[in-house]
PDB file of C-alpha atoms in Angstrom:
ATOM      1  CA  ASP A 899      13.887 -25.602   1.768  1.00 96.00           C
ATOM      2  CA  ILE A 900      17.435 -24.986   2.991  1.00 98.00           C
ATOM      3  CA  VAL A 901      18.689 -21.540   2.012  1.00 98.00           C
ATOM      4  CA  MET A 902      22.354 -21.103   1.236  1.00 98.00           C
ATOM      5  CA  THR A 903      24.004 -17.735   1.629  1.00 98.00           C
ATOM      6  CA  GLN A 904      27.450 -16.932   0.350  1.00 98.00           C
ATOM      7  CA  SER A 905      29.751 -13.994   1.126  1.00 98.00           C
ATOM      8  CA  PRO A 906      31.288 -12.020  -0.306  1.00 98.00           C
ATOM      9  CA  LEU A 907      29.448 -12.035  -3.722  1.00 98.00           C
ATOM     10  CA  SER A 908      32.421 -10.436  -5.362  1.00 98.00           C
ATOM     11  CA  LEU A 909      36.039 -11.112  -4.487  1.00 98.00           C
ATOM     12  CA  PRO A 910      38.949  -9.205  -6.280  1.00 98.00           C
ATOM     13  CA  VAL A 911      42.181 -11.141  -5.587  1.00 97.00           C
ATOM     14  CA  THR A 912      45.845 -10.706  -6.247  1.00 97.00           C
ATOM     15  CA  PRO A 913      47.724 -13.688  -7.768  1.00 97.00           C
ATOM     16  CA  GLY A 914      49.783 -15.428  -5.065  1.00 97.00           C
ATOM     17  CA  GLU A 915      47.559 -14.171  -2.255  1.00 97.00           C
ATOM     18  CA  PRO A 916      45.082 -16.258  -0.301  1.00 98.00           C
ATOM     19  CA  ALA A 917      41.361 -15.991  -0.747  1.00 98.00           C
ATOM     20  CA  SER A 918      38.368 -17.143   1.306  1.00 98.00           C
ATOM     21  CA  ILE A 919      34.644 -17.619   0.648  1.00 98.00           C
ATOM     22  CA  SER A 920      31.989 -18.149   3.279  1.00 98.00           C
ATOM     23  CA  CYS A 921      28.799 -20.248   2.870  1.00 98.00           C
ATOM     24  CA  LYS A 922      26.065 -20.472   5.511  1.00 98.00           C
ATOM     25  CA  SER A 923      23.059 -22.657   5.553  1.00 98.00           C
ATOM     26  CA  THR A 924      19.659 -22.144   7.346  1.00 98.00           C
ATOM     27  CA  GLN A 925      19.787 -25.790   8.502  1.00 98.00           C
ATOM     28  CA  SER A 926      22.642 -27.910   9.740  1.00 98.00           C
ATOM     29  CA  LEU A 927      24.207 -29.947   7.016  1.00 97.00           C
ATOM     30  CA  LEU A 928      25.866 -32.293   9.512  1.00 96.00           C
ATOM     31  CA  HIS A 929      24.497 -35.819   9.133  1.00 94.00           C
ATOM     32  CA  SER A 930      24.434 -38.330  12.003  1.00 93.00           C
ATOM     33  CA  ASN A 931      27.100 -40.265  10.159  1.00 91.00           C
ATOM     34  CA  GLY A 932      29.588 -37.399  10.689  1.00 93.00           C
ATOM     35  CA  ASN A 933      29.546 -36.054   7.163  1.00 94.00           C
ATOM     36  CA  ASN A 934      28.732 -32.493   6.201  1.00 96.00           C
ATOM     37  CA  PHE A 935      26.625 -32.552   3.078  1.00 97.00           C
ATOM     38  CA  LEU A 936      28.127 -29.399   1.446  1.00 97.00           C
ATOM     39  CA  ASP A 937      29.735 -29.270  -1.932  1.00 98.00           C
ATOM     40  CA  TRP A 938      31.631 -26.477  -3.796  1.00 98.00           C
ATOM     41  CA  TYR A 939      31.492 -25.937  -7.578  1.00 98.00           C
ATOM     42  CA  LEU A 940      33.542 -23.680  -9.778  1.00 98.00           C
ATOM     43  CA  GLN A 941      32.205 -22.205 -12.965  1.00 98.00           C
ATOM     44  CA  LYS A 942      35.042 -20.821 -15.043  1.00 98.00           C
ATOM     45  CA  PRO A 943      34.205 -18.147 -17.650  1.00 97.00           C
ATOM     46  CA  GLY A 944      32.430 -19.646 -20.549  1.00 96.00           C
ATOM     47  CA  GLN A 945      32.435 -23.192 -19.155  1.00 98.00           C
ATOM     48  CA  SER A 946      30.094 -25.519 -17.391  1.00 98.00           C
ATOM     49  CA  PRO A 947      30.453 -25.837 -13.603  1.00 98.00           C
ATOM     50  CA  GLN A 948      32.777 -28.458 -12.154  1.00 98.00           C
ATOM     51  CA  LEU A 949      32.900 -30.168  -8.782  1.00 97.00           C
ATOM     52  CA  LEU A 950      35.630 -28.819  -6.636  1.00 98.00           C
ATOM     53  CA  ILE A 951      35.056 -30.006  -3.021  1.00 97.00           C
ATOM     54  CA  TYR A 952      32.602 -32.567  -1.756  1.00 97.00           C
ATOM     55  CA  LEU A 953      31.287 -33.395   1.738  1.00 96.00           C
ATOM     56  CA  GLY A 954      32.696 -30.143   3.083  1.00 97.00           C
ATOM     57  CA  SER A 955      36.407 -30.857   2.848  1.00 97.00           C
ATOM     58  CA  ASN A 956      37.299 -33.473   0.240  1.00 96.00           C
ATOM     59  CA  ARG A 957      38.935 -32.319  -3.019  1.00 97.00           C
ATOM     60  CA  ALA A 958      37.452 -33.778  -6.169  1.00 96.00           C
ATOM     61  CA  SER A 959      39.763 -35.680  -8.528  1.00 94.00           C
ATOM     62  CA  GLY A 960      42.362 -33.418 -10.213  1.00 96.00           C
ATOM     63  CA  VAL A 961      41.659 -30.415  -7.933  1.00 97.00           C
ATOM     64  CA  PRO A 962      44.933 -28.677  -6.833  1.00 97.00           C
ATOM     65  CA  ASP A 963      45.777 -28.862  -3.217  1.00 97.00           C
ATOM     66  CA  ARG A 964      45.730 -25.032  -2.895  1.00 98.00           C
ATOM     67  CA  PHE A 965      41.961 -25.505  -2.620  1.00 98.00           C
ATOM     68  CA  SER A 966      40.573 -26.493   0.808  1.00 98.00           C
ATOM     69  CA  GLY A 967      37.171 -26.715   2.343  1.00 98.00           C
ATOM     70  CA  SER A 968      36.298 -26.543   6.024  1.00 98.00           C
ATOM     71  CA  GLY A 969      33.433 -26.044   8.389  1.00 98.00           C
ATOM     72  CA  SER A 970      30.604 -27.920   9.920  1.00 98.00           C
ATOM     73  CA  GLY A 971      26.964 -27.639  10.681  1.00 98.00           C
ATOM     74  CA  THR A 972      25.797 -24.384   9.110  1.00 98.00           C
ATOM     75  CA  ASP A 973      29.125 -22.495   8.494  1.00 98.00           C
ATOM     76  CA  PHE A 974      31.527 -23.442   5.784  1.00 98.00           C
ATOM     77  CA  THR A 975      34.576 -21.945   4.132  1.00 98.00           C
ATOM     78  CA  LEU A 976      36.399 -22.425   0.804  1.00 98.00           C
ATOM     79  CA  LYS A 977      39.978 -21.307   0.882  1.00 98.00           C
ATOM     80  CA  ILE A 978      42.552 -20.871  -1.915  1.00 98.00           C
ATOM     81  CA  SER A 979      45.989 -20.739  -0.345  1.00 98.00           C
ATOM     82  CA  ARG A 980      47.618 -18.920  -3.250  1.00 98.00           C
ATOM     83  CA  VAL A 981      45.322 -17.680  -6.020  1.00 98.00           C
ATOM     84  CA  GLU A 982      46.416 -18.327  -9.614  1.00 98.00           C
ATOM     85  CA  THR A 983      44.964 -16.617 -12.584  1.00 97.00           C
ATOM     86  CA  GLU A 984      43.206 -19.804 -13.784  1.00 97.00           C
ATOM     87  CA  ASP A 985      41.143 -19.740 -10.536  1.00 98.00           C
ATOM     88  CA  VAL A 986      38.922 -16.895 -11.804  1.00 98.00           C
ATOM     89  CA  GLY A 987      35.303 -17.704 -12.056  1.00 98.00           C
ATOM     90  CA  ILE A 988      32.143 -18.085  -9.910  1.00 98.00           C
ATOM     91  CA  TYR A 989      32.183 -20.315  -6.926  1.00 98.00           C
ATOM     92  CA  TYR A 990      28.969 -21.890  -5.658  1.00 98.00           C
ATOM     93  CA  CYS A 991      28.262 -23.846  -2.566  1.00 98.00           C
ATOM     94  CA  MET A 992      25.442 -26.370  -2.697  1.00 98.00           C
ATOM     95  CA  GLN A 993      23.784 -28.441  -0.022  1.00 98.00           C
ATOM     96  CA  GLY A 994      23.453 -32.179  -0.564  1.00 96.00           C
ATOM     97  CA  LEU A 995      21.497 -33.117   2.531  1.00 95.00           C
ATOM     98  CA  GLN A 996      18.072 -33.227   1.059  1.00 94.00           C
ATOM     99  CA  THR A 997      15.898 -32.326  -1.965  1.00 95.00           C
ATOM    100  CA  PRO A 998      15.266 -29.776  -3.246  1.00 96.00           C
ATOM    101  CA  ARG A 999      19.059 -29.167  -3.612  1.00 97.00           C
ATOM    102  CA  THR A1000      19.908 -25.570  -3.229  1.00 98.00           C
ATOM    103  CA  PHE A1001      22.879 -23.420  -4.293  1.00 98.00           C
ATOM    104  CA  GLY A1002      24.381 -20.301  -2.801  1.00 98.00           C
ATOM    105  CA  GLN A1003      24.159 -17.110  -4.931  1.00 98.00           C
ATOM    106  CA  GLY A1004      27.684 -17.570  -6.151  1.00 98.00           C
ATOM    107  CA  THR A1005      30.906 -15.615  -5.490  1.00 98.00           C
ATOM    108  CA  LYS A1006      32.717 -14.096  -8.418  1.00 98.00           C
ATOM    109  CA  VAL A1007      36.454 -14.254  -8.116  1.00 98.00           C
ATOM    110  CA  GLU A1008      38.405 -11.991 -10.336  1.00 98.00           C
ATOM    111  CA  ILE A1009      42.000 -10.760 -10.545  1.00 96.00           C
ATOM    112  CA  LYS A1010      42.654  -7.220  -9.343  1.00 93.00           C
TER     113      LYS A1010
ATOM    114  CA  GLU B1055      35.326 -40.380 -20.388  1.00 93.00           C
ATOM    115  CA  VAL B1056      31.757 -39.383 -19.470  1.00 96.00           C
ATOM    116  CA  GLN B1057      30.039 -37.262 -22.125  1.00 98.00           C
ATOM    117  CA  LEU B1058      26.733 -35.492 -21.723  1.00 98.00           C
ATOM    118  CA  VAL B1059      25.261 -33.775 -24.804  1.00 98.00           C
ATOM    119  CA  GLU B1060      22.090 -31.747 -24.311  1.00 98.00           C
ATOM    120  CA  SER B1061      19.807 -30.822 -27.181  1.00 98.00           C
ATOM    121  CA  GLY B1062      16.299 -29.501 -27.868  1.00 98.00           C
ATOM    122  CA  GLY B1063      16.631 -25.898 -26.616  1.00 98.00           C
ATOM    123  CA  ASP B1064      14.643 -23.437 -28.648  1.00 98.00           C
ATOM    124  CA  LEU B1065      12.581 -20.220 -28.635  1.00 98.00           C
ATOM    125  CA  VAL B1066       9.038 -20.967 -27.363  1.00 98.00           C
ATOM    126  CA  LYS B1067       6.053 -18.810 -26.398  1.00 98.00           C
ATOM    127  CA  PRO B1068       4.760 -18.481 -22.863  1.00 98.00           C
ATOM    128  CA  GLY B1069       2.385 -21.316 -22.130  1.00 98.00           C
ATOM    129  CA  GLY B1070       4.093 -23.566 -24.659  1.00 98.00           C
ATOM    130  CA  SER B1071       5.981 -26.865 -24.277  1.00 98.00           C
ATOM    131  CA  LEU B1072       9.476 -28.108 -25.026  1.00 98.00           C
ATOM    132  CA  ARG B1073      11.343 -31.374 -24.525  1.00 98.00           C
ATOM    133  CA  LEU B1074      15.059 -31.376 -23.818  1.00 98.00           C
ATOM    134  CA  SER B1075      17.223 -34.460 -24.314  1.00 98.00           C
ATOM    135  CA  CYS B1076      20.592 -35.383 -22.912  1.00 98.00           C
ATOM    136  CA  GLY B1077      22.569 -38.096 -24.690  1.00 98.00           C
ATOM    137  CA  VAL B1078      24.948 -39.937 -22.433  1.00 98.00           C
ATOM    138  CA  SER B1079      28.135 -41.968 -23.167  1.00 97.00           C
ATOM    139  CA  GLY B1080      31.146 -43.237 -21.290  1.00 97.00           C
ATOM    140  CA  MET B1081      29.365 -44.690 -18.287  1.00 95.00           C
ATOM    141  CA  ASN B1082      26.800 -47.249 -17.246  1.00 96.00           C
ATOM    142  CA  PHE B1083      23.691 -45.180 -17.774  1.00 97.00           C
ATOM    143  CA  ILE B1084      21.333 -47.801 -16.407  1.00 97.00           C
ATOM    144  CA  ALA B1085      22.817 -47.377 -12.981  1.00 96.00           C
ATOM    145  CA  ALA B1086      23.171 -43.565 -13.186  1.00 97.00           C
ATOM    146  CA  TRP B1087      21.325 -40.952 -11.247  1.00 97.00           C
ATOM    147  CA  MET B1088      20.868 -37.825 -13.317  1.00 98.00           C
ATOM    148  CA  SER B1089      19.694 -34.217 -12.780  1.00 98.00           C
ATOM    149  CA  TRP B1090      18.948 -30.979 -14.550  1.00 98.00           C
ATOM    150  CA  VAL B1091      20.285 -27.618 -13.425  1.00 98.00           C
ATOM    151  CA  ARG B1092      19.520 -24.394 -15.086  1.00 98.00           C
ATOM    152  CA  GLN B1093      21.067 -20.906 -15.232  1.00 98.00           C
ATOM    153  CA  ALA B1094      19.144 -17.808 -16.180  1.00 98.00           C
ATOM    154  CA  PRO B1095      21.081 -15.300 -18.239  1.00 97.00           C
ATOM    155  CA  GLY B1096      23.696 -13.617 -15.997  1.00 96.00           C
ATOM    156  CA  LYS B1097      22.353 -15.402 -12.952  1.00 98.00           C
ATOM    157  CA  GLY B1098      23.370 -18.278 -10.679  1.00 98.00           C
ATOM    158  CA  LEU B1099      22.706 -21.961 -10.767  1.00 98.00           C
ATOM    159  CA  GLU B1100      19.262 -23.417  -9.936  1.00 98.00           C
ATOM    160  CA  TRP B1101      18.493 -27.048  -9.374  1.00 98.00           C
ATOM    161  CA  VAL B1102      15.590 -28.284 -11.532  1.00 98.00           C
ATOM    162  CA  GLY B1103      15.258 -31.880 -10.479  1.00 98.00           C
ATOM    163  CA  ARG B1104      16.709 -35.361 -10.218  1.00 98.00           C
ATOM    164  CA  ILE B1105      15.861 -38.870 -11.337  1.00 98.00           C
ATOM    165  CA  LYS B1106      17.274 -41.979  -9.677  1.00 97.00           C
ATOM    166  CA  SER B1107      18.221 -45.140 -11.572  1.00 97.00           C
ATOM    167  CA  LYS B1108      15.496 -47.687 -11.963  1.00 97.00           C
ATOM    168  CA  GLY B1109      17.409 -50.001  -9.630  1.00 96.00           C
ATOM    169  CA  SER B1110      17.098 -47.264  -6.939  1.00 95.00           C
ATOM    170  CA  GLY B1111      13.394 -46.806  -7.605  1.00 96.00           C
ATOM    171  CA  GLY B1112      13.530 -44.461 -10.561  1.00 97.00           C
ATOM    172  CA  THR B1113      11.955 -41.791  -8.499  1.00 97.00           C
ATOM    173  CA  THR B1114      12.012 -38.063  -9.289  1.00 98.00           C
ATOM    174  CA  ASP B1115      12.243 -34.901  -7.264  1.00 97.00           C
ATOM    175  CA  TYR B1116      11.778 -31.296  -8.427  1.00 98.00           C
ATOM    176  CA  GLY B1117      12.417 -27.773  -7.265  1.00 98.00           C
ATOM    177  CA  ALA B1118       9.401 -25.786  -6.277  1.00 97.00           C
ATOM    178  CA  PRO B1119       9.415 -23.369  -9.343  1.00 98.00           C
ATOM    179  CA  VAL B1120       8.959 -26.257 -11.829  1.00 98.00           C
ATOM    180  CA  LYS B1121       7.052 -28.807  -9.838  1.00 98.00           C
ATOM    181  CA  GLY B1122       3.868 -29.846 -11.589  1.00 98.00           C
ATOM    182  CA  ARG B1123       5.027 -28.305 -14.900  1.00 98.00           C
ATOM    183  CA  PHE B1124       8.318 -30.176 -15.647  1.00 98.00           C
ATOM    184  CA  THR B1125       8.850 -33.924 -15.876  1.00 98.00           C
ATOM    185  CA  ILE B1126      12.194 -35.758 -15.936  1.00 98.00           C
ATOM    186  CA  SER B1127      12.305 -39.152 -17.532  1.00 98.00           C
ATOM    187  CA  ARG B1128      14.817 -41.556 -18.973  1.00 98.00           C
ATOM    188  CA  ASP B1129      15.139 -44.157 -21.658  1.00 98.00           C
ATOM    189  CA  ASP B1130      17.809 -46.578 -20.550  1.00 98.00           C
ATOM    190  CA  SER B1131      17.772 -48.419 -23.949  1.00 98.00           C
ATOM    191  CA  LYS B1132      18.808 -45.141 -25.600  1.00 98.00           C
ATOM    192  CA  ASN B1133      21.162 -43.764 -22.911  1.00 98.00           C
ATOM    193  CA  THR B1134      19.068 -40.682 -22.898  1.00 98.00           C
ATOM    194  CA  LEU B1135      17.625 -38.391 -20.225  1.00 98.00           C
ATOM    195  CA  TYR B1136      14.759 -36.118 -20.928  1.00 98.00           C
ATOM    196  CA  LEU B1137      13.190 -32.942 -19.485  1.00 98.00           C
ATOM    197  CA  GLN B1138       9.585 -32.358 -20.602  1.00 98.00           C
ATOM    198  CA  MET B1139       8.662 -28.698 -19.924  1.00 98.00           C
ATOM    199  CA  ASP B1140       5.096 -27.700 -20.083  1.00 98.00           C
ATOM    200  CA  SER B1141       3.255 -24.359 -19.266  1.00 98.00           C
ATOM    201  CA  LEU B1142       6.475 -22.473 -19.823  1.00 98.00           C
ATOM    202  CA  LYS B1143       6.981 -19.123 -18.287  1.00 98.00           C
ATOM    203  CA  THR B1144       9.376 -16.295 -19.233  1.00 98.00           C
ATOM    204  CA  GLU B1145      11.272 -17.009 -16.009  1.00 98.00           C
ATOM    205  CA  ASP B1146      12.087 -20.464 -17.370  1.00 98.00           C
ATOM    206  CA  THR B1147      14.456 -18.866 -19.838  1.00 98.00           C
ATOM    207  CA  GLY B1148      18.044 -20.065 -19.407  1.00 98.00           C
ATOM    208  CA  LEU B1149      20.770 -22.568 -20.100  1.00 98.00           C
ATOM    209  CA  TYR B1150      19.831 -26.089 -19.011  1.00 98.00           C
ATOM    210  CA  TYR B1151      22.583 -28.427 -17.952  1.00 98.00           C
ATOM    211  CA  CYS B1152      22.246 -32.182 -17.712  1.00 98.00           C
ATOM    212  CA  THR B1153      24.412 -33.626 -14.919  1.00 98.00           C
ATOM    213  CA  HIS B1154      25.513 -37.073 -13.814  1.00 97.00           C
ATOM    214  CA  LEU B1155      25.367 -37.728 -10.075  1.00 96.00           C
ATOM    215  CA  ILE B1156      27.699 -39.970  -8.169  1.00 93.00           C
ATOM    216  CA  TYR B1157      28.404 -40.509  -4.551  1.00 90.00           C
ATOM    217  CA  ALA B1158      31.960 -39.360  -4.146  1.00 87.00           C
ATOM    218  CA  GLY B1159      31.748 -40.452  -0.547  1.00 83.00           C
ATOM    219  CA  ALA B1160      29.130 -41.467   2.064  1.00 80.00           C
ATOM    220  CA  TYR B1161      27.542 -43.799  -0.467  1.00 80.00           C
ATOM    221  CA  GLY B1162      23.741 -43.952  -0.285  1.00 81.00           C
ATOM    222  CA  VAL B1163      23.474 -41.208   2.346  1.00 86.00           C
ATOM    223  CA  GLY B1164      22.102 -37.822   1.436  1.00 88.00           C
ATOM    224  CA  GLU B1165      22.294 -36.736  -2.200  1.00 91.00           C
ATOM    225  CA  PRO B1166      25.164 -37.518  -4.583  1.00 93.00           C
ATOM    226  CA  GLN B1167      27.460 -34.987  -6.103  1.00 94.00           C
ATOM    227  CA  LEU B1168      27.027 -33.383  -9.523  1.00 96.00           C
ATOM    228  CA  ALA B1169      30.144 -35.015 -10.907  1.00 96.00           C
ATOM    229  CA  SER B1170      29.853 -34.382 -14.669  1.00 97.00           C
ATOM    230  CA  TRP B1171      28.087 -31.665 -16.521  1.00 98.00           C
ATOM    231  CA  GLY B1172      27.059 -31.165 -20.196  1.00 98.00           C
ATOM    232  CA  GLN B1173      27.584 -27.955 -22.090  1.00 98.00           C
ATOM    233  CA  GLY B1174      23.988 -26.927 -21.809  1.00 98.00           C
ATOM    234  CA  THR B1175      21.123 -26.163 -24.186  1.00 98.00           C
ATOM    235  CA  LEU B1176      19.447 -22.682 -24.321  1.00 98.00           C
ATOM    236  CA  VAL B1177      15.719 -22.296 -23.696  1.00 98.00           C
ATOM    237  CA  THR B1178      14.169 -18.958 -24.461  1.00 98.00           C
ATOM    238  CA  VAL B1179      10.587 -18.317 -23.418  1.00 98.00           C
ATOM    239  CA  SER B1180       9.324 -15.110 -25.006  1.00 98.00           C
ATOM    240  CA  SER B1181       6.351 -13.843 -27.011  1.00 97.00           C
TER     241      SER B1181
END
């Protein structure tokens, strides 16, 4: 199985400042078609998770452009250009290359 | 708007069985790929398994912790997804989410994204 490792696991942030989360996989998620099969999900407090970024760098519908995904192969990054208070929650990366699907441990983003 | 409503969560003893249901509306369920994801109290997300549409073969896949004990099925005439859980263990305790999968890009390659989620139903396995 592909193991996903996120860092940091806790990220205190200041509103208006940037934030960055790393996600690494034990196997390359780069498919021969050029896509990276890595998605990001956000679980806001008390809510169900929601899709944020798909195929490494594509924002899901309705996701603000302050969110961006980058990376390829085994190393990926989610960046928030300017954190807003509504961005608090737990961010998960998940590989979509094969089953069983696997999530990272989650990164808890909270306001300082 | 896609709506997923889970039900069936309960308190059950170790070794017991439980069947969860997920009622679906707002989409063409017959063509939908669906999955279950669970979350133990205070813990992260764990993929339980996935079922393809019958048109795609209707096949299922499961995570190692539940393989052989859990079964995902669907009733397209009722727009309902099921999760039959047998030989339950205390570590199966958690909130179980039903999710709708779609290919947001790269159609048919790899696995689709978990595009919509229900609110979850709570399963507690305890003596």
